[in-house]
mmCIF file of C-alpha atoms and ligand atoms in Angstrom:
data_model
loop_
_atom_site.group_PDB
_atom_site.id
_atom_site.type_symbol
_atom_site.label_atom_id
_atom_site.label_comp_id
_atom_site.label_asym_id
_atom_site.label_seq_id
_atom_site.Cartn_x
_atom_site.Cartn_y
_atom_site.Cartn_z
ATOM 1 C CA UNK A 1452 0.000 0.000 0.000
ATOM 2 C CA UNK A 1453 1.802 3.251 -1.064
ATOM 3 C CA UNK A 1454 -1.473 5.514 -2.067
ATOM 4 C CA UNK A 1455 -4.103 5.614 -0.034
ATOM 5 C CA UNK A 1456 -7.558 7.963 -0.098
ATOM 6 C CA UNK A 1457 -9.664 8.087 2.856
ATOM 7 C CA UNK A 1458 -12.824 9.125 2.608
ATOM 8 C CA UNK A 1459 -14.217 10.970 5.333
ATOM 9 C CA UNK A 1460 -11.846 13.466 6.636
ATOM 10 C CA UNK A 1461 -13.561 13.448 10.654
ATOM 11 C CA UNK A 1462 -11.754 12.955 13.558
ATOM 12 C CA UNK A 1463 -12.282 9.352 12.821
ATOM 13 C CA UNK A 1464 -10.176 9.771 9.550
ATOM 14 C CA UNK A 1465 -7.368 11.254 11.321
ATOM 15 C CA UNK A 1466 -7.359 7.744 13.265
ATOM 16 C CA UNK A 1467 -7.320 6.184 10.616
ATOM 17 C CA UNK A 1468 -4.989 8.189 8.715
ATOM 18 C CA UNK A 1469 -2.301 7.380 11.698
ATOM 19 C CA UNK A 1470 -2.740 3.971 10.984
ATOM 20 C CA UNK A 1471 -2.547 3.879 7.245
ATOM 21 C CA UNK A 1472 1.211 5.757 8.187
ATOM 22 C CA UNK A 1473 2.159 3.136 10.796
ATOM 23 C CA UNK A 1474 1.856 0.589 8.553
ATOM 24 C CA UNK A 1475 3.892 2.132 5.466
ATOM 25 C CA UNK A 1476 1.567 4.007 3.555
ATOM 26 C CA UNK A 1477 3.369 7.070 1.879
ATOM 27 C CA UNK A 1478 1.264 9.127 0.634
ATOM 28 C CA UNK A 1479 -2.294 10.164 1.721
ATOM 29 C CA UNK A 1480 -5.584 12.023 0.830
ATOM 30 C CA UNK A 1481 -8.700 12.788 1.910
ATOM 31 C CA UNK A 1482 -11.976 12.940 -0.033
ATOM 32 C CA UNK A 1483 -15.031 14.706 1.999
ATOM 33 C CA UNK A 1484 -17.868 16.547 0.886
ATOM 34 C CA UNK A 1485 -17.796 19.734 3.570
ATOM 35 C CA UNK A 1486 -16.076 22.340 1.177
ATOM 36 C CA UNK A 1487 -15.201 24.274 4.011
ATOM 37 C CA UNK A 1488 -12.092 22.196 4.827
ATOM 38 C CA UNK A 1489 -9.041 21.811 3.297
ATOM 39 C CA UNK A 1490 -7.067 19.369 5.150
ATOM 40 C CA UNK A 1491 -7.408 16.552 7.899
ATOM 41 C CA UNK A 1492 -4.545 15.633 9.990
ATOM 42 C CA UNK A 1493 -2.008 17.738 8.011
ATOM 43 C CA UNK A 1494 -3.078 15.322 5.015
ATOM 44 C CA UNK A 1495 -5.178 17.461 1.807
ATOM 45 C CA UNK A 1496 -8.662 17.211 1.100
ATOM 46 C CA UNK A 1497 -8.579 16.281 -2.833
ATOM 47 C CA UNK A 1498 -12.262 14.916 -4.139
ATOM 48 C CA UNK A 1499 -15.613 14.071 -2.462
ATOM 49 C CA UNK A 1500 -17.383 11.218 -1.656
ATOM 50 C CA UNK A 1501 -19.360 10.678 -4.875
ATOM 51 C CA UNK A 1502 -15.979 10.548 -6.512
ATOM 52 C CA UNK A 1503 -15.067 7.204 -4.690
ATOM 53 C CA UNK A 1504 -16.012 5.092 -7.802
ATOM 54 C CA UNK A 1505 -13.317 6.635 -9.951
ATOM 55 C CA UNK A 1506 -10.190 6.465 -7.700
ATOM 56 C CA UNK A 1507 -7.372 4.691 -8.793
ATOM 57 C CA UNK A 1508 -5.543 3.695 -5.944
ATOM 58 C CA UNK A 1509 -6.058 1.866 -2.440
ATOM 59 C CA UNK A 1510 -8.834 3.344 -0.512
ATOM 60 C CA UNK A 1511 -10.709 2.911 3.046
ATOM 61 C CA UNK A 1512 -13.805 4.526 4.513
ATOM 62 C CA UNK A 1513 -13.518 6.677 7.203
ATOM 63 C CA UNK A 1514 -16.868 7.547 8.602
ATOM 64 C CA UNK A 1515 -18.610 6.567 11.769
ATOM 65 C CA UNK A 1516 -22.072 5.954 10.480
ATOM 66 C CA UNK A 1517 -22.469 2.800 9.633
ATOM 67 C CA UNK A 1518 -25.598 3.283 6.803
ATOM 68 C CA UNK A 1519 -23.082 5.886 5.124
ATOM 69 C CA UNK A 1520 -20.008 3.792 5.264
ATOM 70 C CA UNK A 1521 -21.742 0.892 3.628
ATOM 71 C CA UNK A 1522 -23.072 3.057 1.086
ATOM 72 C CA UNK A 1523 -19.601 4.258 -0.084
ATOM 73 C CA UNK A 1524 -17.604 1.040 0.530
ATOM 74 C CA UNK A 1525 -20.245 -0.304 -1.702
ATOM 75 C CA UNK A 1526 -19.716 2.339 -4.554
ATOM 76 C CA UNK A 1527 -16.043 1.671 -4.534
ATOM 77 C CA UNK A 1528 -14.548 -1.488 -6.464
ATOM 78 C CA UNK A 1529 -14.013 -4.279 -3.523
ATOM 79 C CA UNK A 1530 -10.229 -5.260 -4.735
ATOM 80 C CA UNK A 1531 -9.158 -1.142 -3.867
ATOM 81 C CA UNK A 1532 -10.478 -1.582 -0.449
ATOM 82 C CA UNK A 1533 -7.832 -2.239 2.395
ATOM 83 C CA UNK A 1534 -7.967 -3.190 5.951
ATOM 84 C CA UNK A 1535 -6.122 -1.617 8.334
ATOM 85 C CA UNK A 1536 -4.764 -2.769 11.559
ATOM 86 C CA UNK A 1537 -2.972 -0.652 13.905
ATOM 87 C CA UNK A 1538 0.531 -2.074 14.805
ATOM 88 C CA UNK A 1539 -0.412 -1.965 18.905
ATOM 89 C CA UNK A 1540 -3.311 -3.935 18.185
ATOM 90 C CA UNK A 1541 -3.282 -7.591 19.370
ATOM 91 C CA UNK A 1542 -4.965 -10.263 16.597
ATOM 92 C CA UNK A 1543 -4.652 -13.884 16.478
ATOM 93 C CA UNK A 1544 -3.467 -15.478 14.049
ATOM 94 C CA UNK A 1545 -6.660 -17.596 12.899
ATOM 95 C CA UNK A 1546 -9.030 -14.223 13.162
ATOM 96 C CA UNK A 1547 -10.811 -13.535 9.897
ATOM 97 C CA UNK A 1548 -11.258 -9.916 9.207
ATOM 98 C CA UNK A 1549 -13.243 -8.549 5.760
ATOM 99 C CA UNK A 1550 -12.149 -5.698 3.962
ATOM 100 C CA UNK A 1551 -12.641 -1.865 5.064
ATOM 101 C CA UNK A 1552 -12.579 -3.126 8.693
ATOM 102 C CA UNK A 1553 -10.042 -0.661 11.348
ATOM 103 C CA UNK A 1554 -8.404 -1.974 13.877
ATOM 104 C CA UNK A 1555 -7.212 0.795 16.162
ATOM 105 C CA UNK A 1556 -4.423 0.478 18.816
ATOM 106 C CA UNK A 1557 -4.763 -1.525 21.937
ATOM 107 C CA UNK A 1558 -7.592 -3.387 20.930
ATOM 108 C CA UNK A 1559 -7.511 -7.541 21.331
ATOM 109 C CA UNK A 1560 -9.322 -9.934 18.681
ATOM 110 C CA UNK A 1561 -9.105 -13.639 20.129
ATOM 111 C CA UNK A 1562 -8.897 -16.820 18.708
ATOM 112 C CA UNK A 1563 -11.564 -18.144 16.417
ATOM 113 C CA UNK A 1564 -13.176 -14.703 15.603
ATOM 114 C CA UNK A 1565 -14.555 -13.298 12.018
ATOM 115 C CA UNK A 1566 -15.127 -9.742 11.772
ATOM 116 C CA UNK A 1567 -17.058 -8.523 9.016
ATOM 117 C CA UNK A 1568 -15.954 -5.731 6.144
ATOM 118 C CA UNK A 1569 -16.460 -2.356 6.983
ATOM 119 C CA UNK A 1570 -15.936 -2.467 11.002
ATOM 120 C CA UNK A 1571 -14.278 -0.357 12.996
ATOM 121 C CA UNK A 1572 -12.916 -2.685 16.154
ATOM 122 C CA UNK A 1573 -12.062 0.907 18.199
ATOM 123 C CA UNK A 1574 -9.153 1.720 20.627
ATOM 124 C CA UNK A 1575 -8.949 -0.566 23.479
ATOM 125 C CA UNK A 1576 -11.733 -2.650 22.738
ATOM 126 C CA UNK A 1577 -11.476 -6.058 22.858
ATOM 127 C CA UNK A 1578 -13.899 -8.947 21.099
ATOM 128 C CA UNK A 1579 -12.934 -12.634 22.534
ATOM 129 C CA UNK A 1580 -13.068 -15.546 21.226
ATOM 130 C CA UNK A 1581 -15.606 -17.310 18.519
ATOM 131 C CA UNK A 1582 -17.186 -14.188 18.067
ATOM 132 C CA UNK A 1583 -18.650 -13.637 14.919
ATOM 133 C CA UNK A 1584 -19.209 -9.445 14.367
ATOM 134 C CA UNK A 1585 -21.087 -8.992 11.016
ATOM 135 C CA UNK A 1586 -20.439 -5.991 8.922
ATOM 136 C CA UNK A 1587 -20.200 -2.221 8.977
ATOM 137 C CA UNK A 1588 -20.678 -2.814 12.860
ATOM 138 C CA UNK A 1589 -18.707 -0.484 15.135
ATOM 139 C CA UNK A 1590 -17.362 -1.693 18.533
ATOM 140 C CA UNK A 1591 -16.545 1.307 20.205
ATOM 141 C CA UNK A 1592 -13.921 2.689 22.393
ATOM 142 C CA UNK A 1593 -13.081 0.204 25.317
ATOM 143 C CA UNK A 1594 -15.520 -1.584 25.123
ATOM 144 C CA UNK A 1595 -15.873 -5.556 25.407
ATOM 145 C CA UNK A 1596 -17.148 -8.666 23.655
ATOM 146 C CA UNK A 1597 -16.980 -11.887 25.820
ATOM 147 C CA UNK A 1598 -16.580 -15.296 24.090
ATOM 148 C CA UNK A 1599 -18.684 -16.606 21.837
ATOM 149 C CA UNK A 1600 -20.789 -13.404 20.842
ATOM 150 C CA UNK A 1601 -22.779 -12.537 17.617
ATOM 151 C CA UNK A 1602 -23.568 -9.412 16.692
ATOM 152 C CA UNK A 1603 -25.871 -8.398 13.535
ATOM 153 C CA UNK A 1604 -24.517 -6.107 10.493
ATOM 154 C CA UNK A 1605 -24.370 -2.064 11.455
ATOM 155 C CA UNK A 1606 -25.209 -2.640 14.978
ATOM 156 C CA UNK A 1607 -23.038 -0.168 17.359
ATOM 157 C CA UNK A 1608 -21.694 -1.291 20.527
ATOM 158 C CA UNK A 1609 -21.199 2.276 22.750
ATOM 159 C CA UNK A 1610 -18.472 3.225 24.337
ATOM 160 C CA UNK A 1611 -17.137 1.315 27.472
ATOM 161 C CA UNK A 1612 -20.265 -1.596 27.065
ATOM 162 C CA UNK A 1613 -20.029 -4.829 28.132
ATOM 163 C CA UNK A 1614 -21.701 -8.154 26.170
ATOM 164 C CA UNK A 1615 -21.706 -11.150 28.055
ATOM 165 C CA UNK A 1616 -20.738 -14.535 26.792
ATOM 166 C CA UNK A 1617 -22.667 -16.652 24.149
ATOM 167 C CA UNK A 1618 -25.229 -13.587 23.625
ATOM 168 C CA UNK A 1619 -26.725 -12.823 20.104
ATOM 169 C CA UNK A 1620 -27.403 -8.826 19.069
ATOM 170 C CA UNK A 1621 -29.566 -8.672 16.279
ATOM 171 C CA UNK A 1622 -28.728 -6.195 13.005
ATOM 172 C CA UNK A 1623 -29.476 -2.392 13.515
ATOM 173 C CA UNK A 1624 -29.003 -2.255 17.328
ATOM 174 C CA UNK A 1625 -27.564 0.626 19.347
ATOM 175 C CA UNK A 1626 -26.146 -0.270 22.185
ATOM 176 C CA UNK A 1627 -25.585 2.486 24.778
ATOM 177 C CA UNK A 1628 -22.554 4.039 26.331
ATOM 178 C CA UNK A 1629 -21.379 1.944 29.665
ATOM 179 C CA UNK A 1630 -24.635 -0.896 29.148
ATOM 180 C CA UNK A 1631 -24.120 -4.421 29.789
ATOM 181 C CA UNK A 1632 -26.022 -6.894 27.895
ATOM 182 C CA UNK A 1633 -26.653 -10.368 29.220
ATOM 183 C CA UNK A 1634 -30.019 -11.340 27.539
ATOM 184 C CA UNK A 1635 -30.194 -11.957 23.512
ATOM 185 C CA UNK A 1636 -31.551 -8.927 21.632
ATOM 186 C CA UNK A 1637 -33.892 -10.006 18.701
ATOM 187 C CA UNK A 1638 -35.507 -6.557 17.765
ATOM 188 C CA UNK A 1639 -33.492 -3.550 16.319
ATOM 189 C CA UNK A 1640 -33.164 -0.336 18.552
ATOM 190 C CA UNK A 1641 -31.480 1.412 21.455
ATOM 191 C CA UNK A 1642 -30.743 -0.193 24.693
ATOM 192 C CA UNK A 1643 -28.969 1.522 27.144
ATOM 193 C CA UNK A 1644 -28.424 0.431 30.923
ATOM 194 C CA UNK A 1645 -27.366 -2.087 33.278
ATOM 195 C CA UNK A 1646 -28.382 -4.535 32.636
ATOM 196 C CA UNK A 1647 -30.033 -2.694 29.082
ATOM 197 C CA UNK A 1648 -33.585 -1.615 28.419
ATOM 198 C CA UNK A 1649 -35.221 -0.748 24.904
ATOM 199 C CA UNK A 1650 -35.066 3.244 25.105
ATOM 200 C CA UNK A 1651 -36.411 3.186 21.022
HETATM 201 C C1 COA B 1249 -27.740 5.479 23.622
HETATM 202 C C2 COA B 1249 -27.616 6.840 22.950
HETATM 203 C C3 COA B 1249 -27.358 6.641 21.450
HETATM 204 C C4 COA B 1249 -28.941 7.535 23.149
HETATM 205 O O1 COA B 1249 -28.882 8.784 22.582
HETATM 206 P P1 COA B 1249 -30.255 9.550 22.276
HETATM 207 O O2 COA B 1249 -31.060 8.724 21.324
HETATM 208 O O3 COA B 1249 -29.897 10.946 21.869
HETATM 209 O O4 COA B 1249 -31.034 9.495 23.651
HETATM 210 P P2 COA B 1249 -31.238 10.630 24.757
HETATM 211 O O5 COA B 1249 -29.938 11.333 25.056
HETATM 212 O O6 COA B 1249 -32.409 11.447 24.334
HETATM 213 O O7 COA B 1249 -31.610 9.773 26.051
HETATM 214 C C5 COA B 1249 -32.836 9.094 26.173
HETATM 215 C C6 COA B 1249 -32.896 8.546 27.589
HETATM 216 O O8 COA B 1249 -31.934 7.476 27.713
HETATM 217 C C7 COA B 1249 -30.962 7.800 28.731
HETATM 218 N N1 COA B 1249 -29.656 7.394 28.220
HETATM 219 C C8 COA B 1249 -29.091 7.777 27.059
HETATM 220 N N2 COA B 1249 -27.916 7.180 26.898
HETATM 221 C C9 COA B 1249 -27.734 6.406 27.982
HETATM 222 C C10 COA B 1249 -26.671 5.543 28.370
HETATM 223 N N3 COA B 1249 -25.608 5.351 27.598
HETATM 224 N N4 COA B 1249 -26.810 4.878 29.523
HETATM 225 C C11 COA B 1249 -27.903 5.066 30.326
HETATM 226 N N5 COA B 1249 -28.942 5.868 29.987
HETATM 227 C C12 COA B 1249 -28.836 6.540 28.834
HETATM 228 C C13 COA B 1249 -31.053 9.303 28.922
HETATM 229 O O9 COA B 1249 -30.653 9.675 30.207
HETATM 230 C C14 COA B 1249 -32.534 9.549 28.688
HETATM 231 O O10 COA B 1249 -33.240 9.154 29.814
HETATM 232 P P3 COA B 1249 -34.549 9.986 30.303
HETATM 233 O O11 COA B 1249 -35.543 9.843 29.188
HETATM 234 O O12 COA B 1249 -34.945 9.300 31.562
HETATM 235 O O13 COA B 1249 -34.098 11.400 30.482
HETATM 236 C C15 COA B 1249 -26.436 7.682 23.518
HETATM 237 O O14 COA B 1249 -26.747 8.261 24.762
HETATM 238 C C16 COA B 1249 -25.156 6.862 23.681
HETATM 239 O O15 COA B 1249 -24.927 6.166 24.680
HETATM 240 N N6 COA B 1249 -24.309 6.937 22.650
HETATM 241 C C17 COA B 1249 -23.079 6.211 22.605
HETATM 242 C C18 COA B 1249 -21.932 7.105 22.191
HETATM 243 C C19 COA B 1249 -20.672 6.330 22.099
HETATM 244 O O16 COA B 1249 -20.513 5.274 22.670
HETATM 245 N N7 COA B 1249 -19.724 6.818 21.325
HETATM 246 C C20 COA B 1249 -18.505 6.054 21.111
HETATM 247 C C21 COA B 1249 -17.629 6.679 20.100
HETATM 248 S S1 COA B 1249 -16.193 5.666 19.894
#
């Protein structure tokens, strides 16, 4: 990876942007579609979004919404799309992780673990073993997966939450900041709590 375009240029991208230098990438860009800034991270702002189809060179999504993510990743050809792990981050060697997916520093992925395309596995989280994350899902900062979890494509998992072991989260969930869940969730919404409650 020498050329790399990110699109999103948030504070998100900036993470992501750190990582994409850590691991050797020499020169990159942003794309975004607020024409009131220029730059992101001390890397230029160069196209927008609806651009993504034509780029010729690696590329990786970096926005937090999930629903927008997908939509991009999908407009972009699948072989241009890298994943990108952050050098502090701990992985074993059997995990399976699909393309677009961030990996950001001090987070653990255990043994026997798929993660879907178009995650973001945020700092200091950790997801343990057998887990099976679908995709565009976003587990956030420091927060936890126990063994043997499944959670559902573009479901969030806030910041500093706790799943138990062997619990299913259906697709489209948001999980709140700080909640623990311990029961399955099999209907989209927001939980929040300890241990959660349906808010929405
Ligand atoms: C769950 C969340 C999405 C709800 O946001 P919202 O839809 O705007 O909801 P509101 O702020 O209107 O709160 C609705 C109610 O839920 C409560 N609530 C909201 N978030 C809560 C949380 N994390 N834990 C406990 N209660 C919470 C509010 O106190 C409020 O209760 P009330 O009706 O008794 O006053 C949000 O609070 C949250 O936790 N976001 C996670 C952010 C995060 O983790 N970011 C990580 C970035 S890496």
């Amino acid at each position: 990876m020498k050329k790399l375009v990110i699109i999103g240029a948030s504070g998100h991208g900036k993470v992501v942007a750190d990582i994409a230098r850590k691991n050797g990438c020499s020169e990159i860009v942003f794309f975004d579609d607020d024409e009131s800034i220029h730059e992101c991270g001390g890397y230029p702002i160069i196209g927008k979004s609806s651009e993504a189809g034509t780029i010729d060179s690696d590329v990786i999504i970096g926005i937090g919404n999930a629903g927008v993510r997908k939509r991009i990743q999908e407009s972009v050809d699948e072989n241009k799309i890298v994943t990108l792990i952050h050098p502090d981050a701990v992985v074993a060697d059997d995990v399976v992780i699909g393309a677009g997916t961030v990996v950001m520093a001090g987070a653990v992925i255990n043994p026997g673990t798929h993660i879907g395309k178009g995650c973001i596995i945020n700092t200091c989280s950790s997801v343990d073993h057998d887990c099976k994350v679908g995709d565009y899902v976003h587990i956030s900062v420091g927060s936890h997966l126990c063994g043997t979890v499944n959670v559902g494509d573009r479901t969030w998992i806030g910041a500093g939450a706790t799943v138990s072991n062997n619990i299913s989260i259906c697709p489209d969930c948001m999980i709140g900041a700080g909640a623990v869940v311990i029961k399955n969730i099999e209907e989209a919404g927001t939980y929040v709590g300890v241990p959660v409650k349906k808010i929405k």
